[in-house]
Coordinates of C-alpha atoms in Angstrom, one line a residue:
M332 CA 168.8 97.3 38.7
F333 CA 171.0 96.9 41.8
E334 CA 171.6 100.7 42.1
R335 CA 171.1 100.8 45.8
L336 CA 173.4 97.8 46.4
S337 CA 176.0 99.2 44.1
E338 CA 176.1 102.5 45.9
R339 CA 176.3 100.8 49.3
L340 CA 179.1 98.4 48.3
E341 CA 181.1 101.3 46.9
R342 CA 180.8 103.1 50.2
S343 CA 181.8 100.0 52.0
F344 CA 185.0 99.6 50.0
K345 CA 185.9 103.2 50.7
L346 CA 186.5 102.1 54.3
L347 CA 189.6 100.3 53.1
K348 CA 190.9 103.0 50.9
G349 CA 194.1 104.5 52.1
Q350 CA 194.8 101.5 54.3
G351 CA 198.3 100.1 53.8
R352 CA 197.3 96.5 54.5
I353 CA 194.3 94.3 55.2
T354 CA 193.8 93.6 58.9
E355 CA 191.1 91.8 60.8
I356 CA 189.9 95.1 62.2
N357 CA 189.4 97.0 58.9
V358 CA 188.1 93.9 57.1
A359 CA 185.5 93.4 59.9
E360 CA 184.4 97.0 59.7
T361 CA 184.1 96.8 55.9
L362 CA 182.2 93.5 55.9
K363 CA 179.8 94.7 58.6
D364 CA 178.8 97.5 56.2
V365 CA 178.7 95.0 53.2
R366 CA 176.4 92.7 55.2
K367 CA 174.1 95.6 56.0
A368 CA 174.1 96.7 52.4
L369 CA 173.1 93.2 51.3
M370 CA 170.3 92.9 53.8
D371 CA 169.0 96.4 52.9
S372 CA 168.8 95.1 49.3
D373 CA 166.5 92.2 50.3
V374 CA 169.2 89.6 50.5
H375 CA 168.2 86.9 53.0
Y376 CA 170.0 87.3 56.4
K377 CA 171.5 83.8 56.4
V378 CA 172.8 84.3 52.9
A379 CA 174.3 87.7 53.7
K380 CA 176.0 86.4 56.8
S381 CA 177.4 83.3 55.1
F382 CA 178.6 85.5 52.2
T383 CA 180.5 87.9 54.4
D384 CA 182.0 85.1 56.5
T385 CA 183.4 83.5 53.3
V386 CA 184.8 86.8 52.1
K387 CA 186.4 87.5 55.4
K388 CA 188.1 84.1 55.5
K389 CA 189.4 84.6 52.0
A390 CA 190.5 88.2 52.6
M391 CA 192.5 87.3 55.7
G392 CA 194.2 84.5 53.9
Q393 CA 195.5 86.7 51.1
N394 CA 198.9 88.2 50.9
V395 CA 198.5 91.7 49.3
I396 CA 201.1 92.2 46.7
N397 CA 202.6 95.7 46.3
A398 CA 200.7 96.4 43.0
I399 CA 197.3 95.8 44.5
K400 CA 195.6 98.0 47.1
P401 CA 193.6 96.4 49.9
S402 CA 190.4 97.9 48.6
E403 CA 191.1 96.5 45.1
L404 CA 191.8 93.1 46.5
M405 CA 188.5 93.2 48.4
V406 CA 186.6 94.1 45.3
K407 CA 188.1 91.1 43.5
I408 CA 187.2 88.7 46.3
V409 CA 183.7 90.1 46.6
H410 CA 183.2 89.8 42.8
D411 CA 184.3 86.2 42.8
E412 CA 182.1 85.3 45.7
L413 CA 179.1 87.2 44.2
T414 CA 179.6 85.1 41.1
A415 CA 179.7 81.9 43.1
L416 CA 176.7 82.9 45.1
M417 CA 174.6 83.4 42.0
G418 CA 175.6 80.1 40.5
G419 CA 179.1 80.5 38.9
D420 CA 178.2 79.8 35.3
A421 CA 175.2 80.4 33.0
T422 CA 172.9 77.4 32.7
G423 CA 171.1 76.5 29.5
L424 CA 167.7 74.9 28.9
N425 CA 167.1 71.2 28.4
L426 CA 165.6 71.2 24.9
A427 CA 165.8 67.4 24.4
G428 CA 162.7 65.6 23.1
K429 CA 160.5 65.8 20.0
P430 CA 159.0 68.1 20.8
A431 CA 161.0 69.8 23.6
V432 CA 158.5 70.6 26.4
I433 CA 158.8 73.6 28.8
L434 CA 156.4 74.1 31.7
M435 CA 156.0 77.6 33.1
S436 CA 155.0 78.0 36.8
G437 CA 154.8 80.9 39.2
L438 CA 152.6 83.3 41.2
Q439 CA 149.8 85.4 39.9
G440 CA 151.1 88.5 38.2
S441 CA 154.7 87.3 38.0
G442 CA 154.8 87.8 34.2
K443 CA 154.6 84.1 33.1
T444 CA 152.5 84.7 30.0
T445 CA 154.7 87.6 28.8
F446 CA 157.8 85.6 29.4
T447 CA 156.3 82.6 27.5
G448 CA 156.1 84.9 24.5
K449 CA 159.7 86.2 25.0
L450 CA 161.1 82.7 25.3
A451 CA 159.3 81.4 22.3
Q452 CA 160.6 84.3 20.2
R453 CA 164.1 83.8 21.4
L454 CA 164.2 80.1 20.7
K455 CA 162.5 80.6 17.3
N456 CA 165.0 83.3 16.2
E457 CA 168.2 81.8 17.7
K458 CA 167.6 78.1 17.3
G459 CA 165.1 78.0 14.4
M460 CA 162.6 76.1 16.5
R461 CA 158.9 76.1 15.7
P462 CA 157.0 76.8 18.9
L463 CA 153.5 75.9 20.0
L464 CA 152.2 77.8 23.0
V465 CA 149.6 75.8 25.0
A466 CA 147.1 77.9 26.9
C467 CA 146.4 76.2 30.3
D468 CA 145.4 79.4 32.2
V469 CA 141.6 78.8 32.1
Y470 CA 140.8 81.0 35.1
R471 CA 142.2 84.5 34.5
P472 CA 140.0 86.6 32.2
A473 CA 141.6 87.4 28.9
A474 CA 144.7 85.2 29.7
I475 CA 144.2 83.2 26.5
D476 CA 143.6 86.3 24.4
Q477 CA 146.9 87.8 25.8
L478 CA 148.8 84.6 24.8
K479 CA 147.2 84.8 21.3
V480 CA 148.3 88.4 20.8
L481 CA 151.9 87.5 21.9
A482 CA 151.9 84.5 19.5
D483 CA 150.7 86.5 16.6
S484 CA 153.4 89.1 17.1
I485 CA 156.1 86.5 16.9
G486 CA 154.6 84.3 14.2
A487 CA 153.7 81.4 16.6
Q488 CA 150.6 79.3 17.2
V489 CA 148.5 78.8 20.3
Y490 CA 146.7 75.6 21.2
T491 CA 143.6 76.2 23.2
E492 CA 140.2 74.6 23.8
D493 CA 137.3 77.0 24.1
G494 CA 135.1 76.5 27.1
V495 CA 137.2 73.6 28.5
K496 CA 138.2 73.9 32.2
D497 CA 140.6 71.0 32.3
P498 CA 144.2 72.3 32.3
V499 CA 145.7 68.8 32.6
G500 CA 143.8 67.5 29.6
I501 CA 144.6 70.6 27.6
A502 CA 148.3 70.2 28.2
K503 CA 148.3 66.5 27.2
R504 CA 146.3 67.1 24.1
G505 CA 148.4 70.2 23.2
I506 CA 151.5 68.1 23.1
E507 CA 149.8 65.4 21.0
F508 CA 148.8 68.2 18.6
A509 CA 152.4 69.4 18.5
K510 CA 153.7 65.9 17.6
S511 CA 151.1 65.5 14.9
N512 CA 151.8 68.9 13.3
G513 CA 155.6 69.1 13.3
F514 CA 156.2 71.5 16.2
D515 CA 159.6 70.9 17.8
L516 CA 158.9 73.1 20.9
V517 CA 156.0 73.3 23.3
I518 CA 155.7 75.9 26.0
V519 CA 152.9 75.3 28.5
D520 CA 151.6 78.5 30.1
T521 CA 149.8 77.7 33.3
A522 CA 147.6 79.8 35.6
G523 CA 149.2 82.0 38.2
R524 CA 148.7 80.5 41.6
L525 CA 149.3 81.3 45.3
A526 CA 151.8 79.1 47.0
V527 CA 149.3 78.5 49.8
D528 CA 146.5 77.5 47.4
E529 CA 146.6 73.8 47.8
E530 CA 144.1 73.0 45.0
M531 CA 146.1 75.1 42.5
M532 CA 149.4 73.6 43.6
N533 CA 147.9 70.1 43.2
E534 CA 146.8 71.1 39.7
I535 CA 150.2 72.1 38.5
E536 CA 151.7 69.0 40.0
A537 CA 149.2 67.0 38.0
I538 CA 150.2 68.8 34.8
K539 CA 153.8 68.0 35.4
K540 CA 153.0 64.4 36.0
A541 CA 150.8 64.2 32.9
I542 CA 153.3 65.8 30.4
N543 CA 156.7 65.0 31.9
P544 CA 158.3 68.3 30.7
G545 CA 162.0 68.4 30.0
E546 CA 162.3 71.8 31.6
I547 CA 160.2 73.4 34.4
L548 CA 160.8 77.2 34.9
F549 CA 159.7 79.1 38.0
V550 CA 158.9 82.7 37.0
V551 CA 159.1 85.3 39.9
D552 CA 158.8 89.0 40.0
A553 CA 162.1 90.4 41.4
M554 CA 160.2 93.4 42.9
T555 CA 158.6 91.1 45.5
G556 CA 161.9 91.1 47.3
S557 CA 162.6 88.6 50.0
D558 CA 159.2 87.1 49.6
A559 CA 160.4 85.9 46.2
V560 CA 162.8 83.6 47.9
N561 CA 160.2 82.1 50.2
T562 CA 157.9 81.5 47.3
A563 CA 160.6 79.9 45.2
K564 CA 161.3 77.4 48.0
T565 CA 157.6 76.5 48.3
F566 CA 157.2 75.9 44.6
N567 CA 160.5 73.9 44.4
D568 CA 159.4 71.6 47.3
R569 CA 156.3 70.7 45.2
L570 CA 157.6 70.8 41.6
D571 CA 161.4 70.4 41.8
F572 CA 161.8 72.9 39.0
D573 CA 164.9 73.2 36.9
G574 CA 165.5 76.9 36.9
V575 CA 164.3 80.4 37.9
V576 CA 163.3 83.4 35.7
L577 CA 163.5 86.8 37.4
T578 CA 161.1 89.3 35.7
K579 CA 161.0 93.1 36.2
L580 CA 164.6 93.1 37.5
D581 CA 165.0 96.4 35.6
G582 CA 162.4 98.0 37.9
D583 CA 164.0 97.0 41.2
A584 CA 167.0 99.0 42.5
R585 CA 167.6 96.4 45.2
G586 CA 167.8 93.1 43.3
G587 CA 168.4 91.0 46.4
A588 CA 166.3 88.1 45.1
A589 CA 168.9 87.4 42.5
L590 CA 171.5 87.0 45.2
S591 CA 169.4 84.8 47.5
I592 CA 167.4 82.4 45.4
R593 CA 170.3 80.2 44.2
S594 CA 171.5 79.6 47.8
V595 CA 168.0 78.9 49.2
V596 CA 166.7 76.5 46.5
D597 CA 169.9 75.4 44.9
K598 CA 168.5 76.0 41.4
P599 CA 170.0 78.3 38.8
I600 CA 168.6 81.5 37.6
K601 CA 168.4 81.0 33.8
F602 CA 166.9 84.2 32.5
I603 CA 166.1 87.7 33.5
G604 CA 163.4 90.0 32.2
T605 CA 164.7 93.4 31.3
G606 CA 161.6 95.3 30.0
E607 CA 158.1 94.9 28.6
K608 CA 159.1 94.4 25.0
L609 CA 159.4 90.9 23.6
D610 CA 163.2 91.2 23.2
G611 CA 163.5 92.2 26.8
I612 CA 165.1 88.9 27.9
E613 CA 168.7 88.0 28.8
V614 CA 170.5 84.8 29.7
F615 CA 171.6 85.1 33.3
H616 CA 175.4 85.2 33.6
P617 CA 176.5 85.3 37.3
D618 CA 179.9 86.8 36.5
R619 CA 178.5 89.6 34.4
M620 CA 175.8 90.4 37.0
A621 CA 178.5 90.5 39.7
S622 CA 180.4 93.1 37.5
R623 CA 177.2 95.2 37.1
I624 CA 176.6 95.1 40.9
L625 CA 180.2 96.3 41.5
G626 CA 179.9 99.1 38.9
M627 CA 182.3 97.4 36.5
G628 CA 179.9 97.5 33.5
D629 CA 179.1 94.6 31.2
I630 CA 180.6 95.1 27.8
V631 CA 180.1 91.4 26.8
S632 CA 176.3 91.7 27.2
L633 CA 176.3 95.1 25.4
V634 CA 178.1 93.6 22.4
E635 CA 175.7 90.6 22.4
R636 CA 172.7 92.9 22.3
A637 CA 174.2 94.8 19.4
Q638 CA 174.9 91.6 17.6
Q639 CA 171.2 90.6 17.9
Q640 CA 170.3 93.7 15.9
Y641 CA 173.3 93.4 13.6
D642 CA 172.6 93.1 9.9
E643 CA 175.8 92.0 8.1
K644 CA 174.7 93.1 4.6
E645 CA 173.5 96.5 5.8
A646 CA 176.8 97.0 7.8
E647 CA 178.8 96.2 4.6
E648 CA 176.7 98.7 2.6
I649 CA 177.2 101.4 5.3
A650 CA 180.9 100.8 5.4
R651 CA 181.1 101.2 1.7
K652 CA 179.1 104.5 1.9
L653 CA 181.4 105.7 4.6
R654 CA 184.5 105.1 2.6
K655 CA 182.9 107.1 -0.3
N656 CA 181.5 109.7 2.1
Q657 CA 177.9 108.9 0.9
F658 CA 176.4 108.2 4.4
N659 CA 173.0 109.9 4.4
F660 CA 170.0 110.5 6.6
N661 CA 168.3 107.2 5.6
D662 CA 171.4 105.4 6.9
F663 CA 171.4 107.5 10.1
L664 CA 167.8 106.8 10.7
S665 CA 168.4 103.1 10.3
Q666 CA 171.2 103.1 12.9
I667 CA 169.0 105.0 15.4
Q668 CA 166.3 102.4 15.0
Q669 CA 168.7 99.6 15.6
I670 CA 170.0 101.3 18.8
K671 CA 166.5 101.7 20.1
K672 CA 165.8 98.0 19.6
M673 CA 168.7 97.2 21.9
G674 CA 166.8 98.4 25.0
N675 CA 166.7 101.3 27.4
I676 CA 169.3 103.9 26.6
K677 CA 170.4 104.5 30.2
D678 CA 170.7 100.7 30.9
L679 CA 172.8 100.3 27.7
A680 CA 175.1 103.2 28.8
A681 CA 175.5 101.6 32.3
M682 CA 177.0 98.5 30.7
I683 CA 180.1 100.5 29.7
P684 CA 182.6 100.4 32.5
G685 CA 182.7 103.6 34.6
V686 CA 179.7 105.1 32.9
G687 CA 177.0 103.7 35.2
K688 CA 178.2 105.6 38.2
A689 CA 178.6 108.8 36.2
I690 CA 175.1 108.8 34.8
K691 CA 173.2 107.4 37.8
D692 CA 171.7 110.8 38.6
V693 CA 171.2 111.8 35.0
D694 CA 167.8 111.7 33.6
I695 CA 168.1 110.1 30.1
D696 CA 164.9 110.2 28.2
N697 CA 164.4 107.0 26.3
D698 CA 162.4 109.0 23.7
A699 CA 165.4 111.3 23.1
F700 CA 165.5 110.2 19.5
K701 CA 161.9 111.3 18.8
G702 CA 162.8 114.8 17.7
I703 CA 165.6 113.6 15.4
E704 CA 163.3 111.0 13.8
A705 CA 160.6 113.6 13.3
I706 CA 163.0 115.9 11.5
I707 CA 164.3 113.1 9.3
M708 CA 160.8 111.8 8.5
S709 CA 159.8 115.4 7.4
M710 CA 162.5 115.4 4.7
T711 CA 161.8 114.4 1.2
P712 CA 163.4 111.2 -0.1
Y713 CA 165.8 113.3 -2.2
E714 CA 166.8 115.4 0.9
R715 CA 167.5 112.2 2.9
E716 CA 169.7 110.9 0.1
H717 CA 171.4 114.3 -0.4
P718 CA 171.9 116.0 3.0
E719 CA 173.9 118.8 1.3
S720 CA 170.7 120.0 -0.5
I721 CA 169.0 121.0 2.8
R722 CA 169.3 124.8 2.8
G723 CA 167.1 127.9 3.1
T724 CA 163.4 127.2 2.5
R725 CA 163.9 123.4 2.8
V726 CA 165.0 123.9 6.4
K727 CA 161.9 126.1 7.2
R728 CA 159.6 123.5 5.6
I729 CA 161.2 120.6 7.5
A730 CA 161.0 122.4 10.8
A731 CA 157.3 123.1 10.3
G732 CA 156.6 119.5 9.2
S733 CA 158.4 118.0 12.2
G734 CA 157.0 120.4 14.9
T735 CA 160.5 121.7 15.7
S736 CA 162.4 125.0 15.1
I737 CA 164.7 126.1 12.4
Q738 CA 167.4 126.1 14.9
D739 CA 166.7 122.4 15.8
V740 CA 166.9 121.4 12.1
N741 CA 170.2 123.4 11.5
K742 CA 171.7 121.9 14.7
L743 CA 170.9 118.3 13.5
I744 CA 172.3 119.0 10.0
K745 CA 175.5 120.4 11.6
Q746 CA 175.8 117.5 14.0
F747 CA 175.2 115.0 11.2
D748 CA 177.8 116.6 9.0
G749 CA 180.3 116.3 11.8
I750 CA 179.4 112.7 12.4
R751 CA 179.7 111.9 8.7
K752 CA 183.1 113.5 8.4
M753 CA 184.5 111.7 11.5
M754 CA 183.1 108.3 10.4
H755 CA 184.5 108.8 6.9
Q756 CA 188.0 109.6 8.4
V757 CA 187.9 106.5 10.6
S758 CA 186.8 104.2 7.8
T759 CA 189.5 105.4 5.4
M760 CA 192.3 105.5 8.0
G761 CA 191.7 101.8 8.7
N762 CA 193.1 101.0 5.3
N763 CA 195.7 103.7 5.2
P764 CA 198.3 103.6 8.0
A765 CA 200.0 106.8 6.7
A766 CA 196.7 108.7 6.9
M767 CA 196.1 107.4 10.4
M768 CA 199.6 108.6 11.6
R769 CA 199.0 112.0 10.0
Q770 CA 195.6 112.3 11.7
M771 CA 197.2 111.4 15.1
R772 CA 199.9 114.0 14.6
Q773 CA 197.3 116.7 13.8
M774 CA 195.3 115.7 16.9
K775 CA 198.5 116.0 19.0
Q776 CA 199.3 119.4 17.6
R777 CA 195.8 120.7 18.3
R778 CA 196.2 119.7 22.0

């Protein structure tokens, strides 16, 4: 996401590199390019102009201390203003009420139903809530079936009424059902509608009035670009929603909708969709997003993703095995599977400061682990537990069983052996300062 904008902003800041000080002339030249970069990324013209005017005012009022270069100061100012433009702070959901009621709204094809499943899973896992999904899309073929499939995959229940074409009544009765059966969260999935469809807009207004939700979310496809902002304004005028969800942001290199919506409708972006899987959902943090746009990475979000897959007992067991040099292929396979659950490999790498720019033209296959997994799965349980036993005919059999070559198997075993030795050294050095100093001296001598 934001690749195009990131590249253009980097080019803009280069105009200030080598300049001894900030002047009105070089700032104007830089910000003219910044404004064009924003507009090319689908940021609304008025938002782009207001943004660059504010940055210029702040830049001209700054005294550049000797330790800071003009281009670095400009990046700092732009980062702060991007953060403010997108809302400043992350905004949570209103989950008051028994049950808490969330109403989903948005255009046809925006991803409401999928996001309903993602949000239900997140609140179920993180807050221990028991969600009921209410199916009020009675028009789209297979919409109810889609919601049921999503609910089954996360262990949730769907309230639906076969053959009934009364979304308002279904929503009301769904909430009554939730109260009677101990559900503490209701998410009402409504039909996608066109903003110009007066009948459908009246219907969702009627649903809002009937159920009085604590939270109304407007779901919008980020790839619709500037139209997303206009649609958000139309829906907000009718529903006065509480927050925005940007879906498919991972598929849009421009991302201008994220920068414009807050200014136009004055409502926070609360979540972003980052993939098709049910765990492809992130809380929207304006400051972190500003860092991503400026190529600074996002270590905090990377750590949070890792923690979602973190199993404390398993980590302790692996640490114990590392200290005793007993780390095996079963443990290695488990770690690979946890990394895969965190999301797209290239997106994860781009969260590390400085890496995003370095790999932007590198094709990283998200199935890169498939060959490794095939090799490990072709090993016997004994071989996985005892990597040192894999020699000779065992290698040949594993290669045949995994559809790889003998060279591929030998290469993996060699790499695994190196990884195990390195991890063993790191785990033992942590409790042995003398060993750590000795290792550092050896590394210095080798250089």
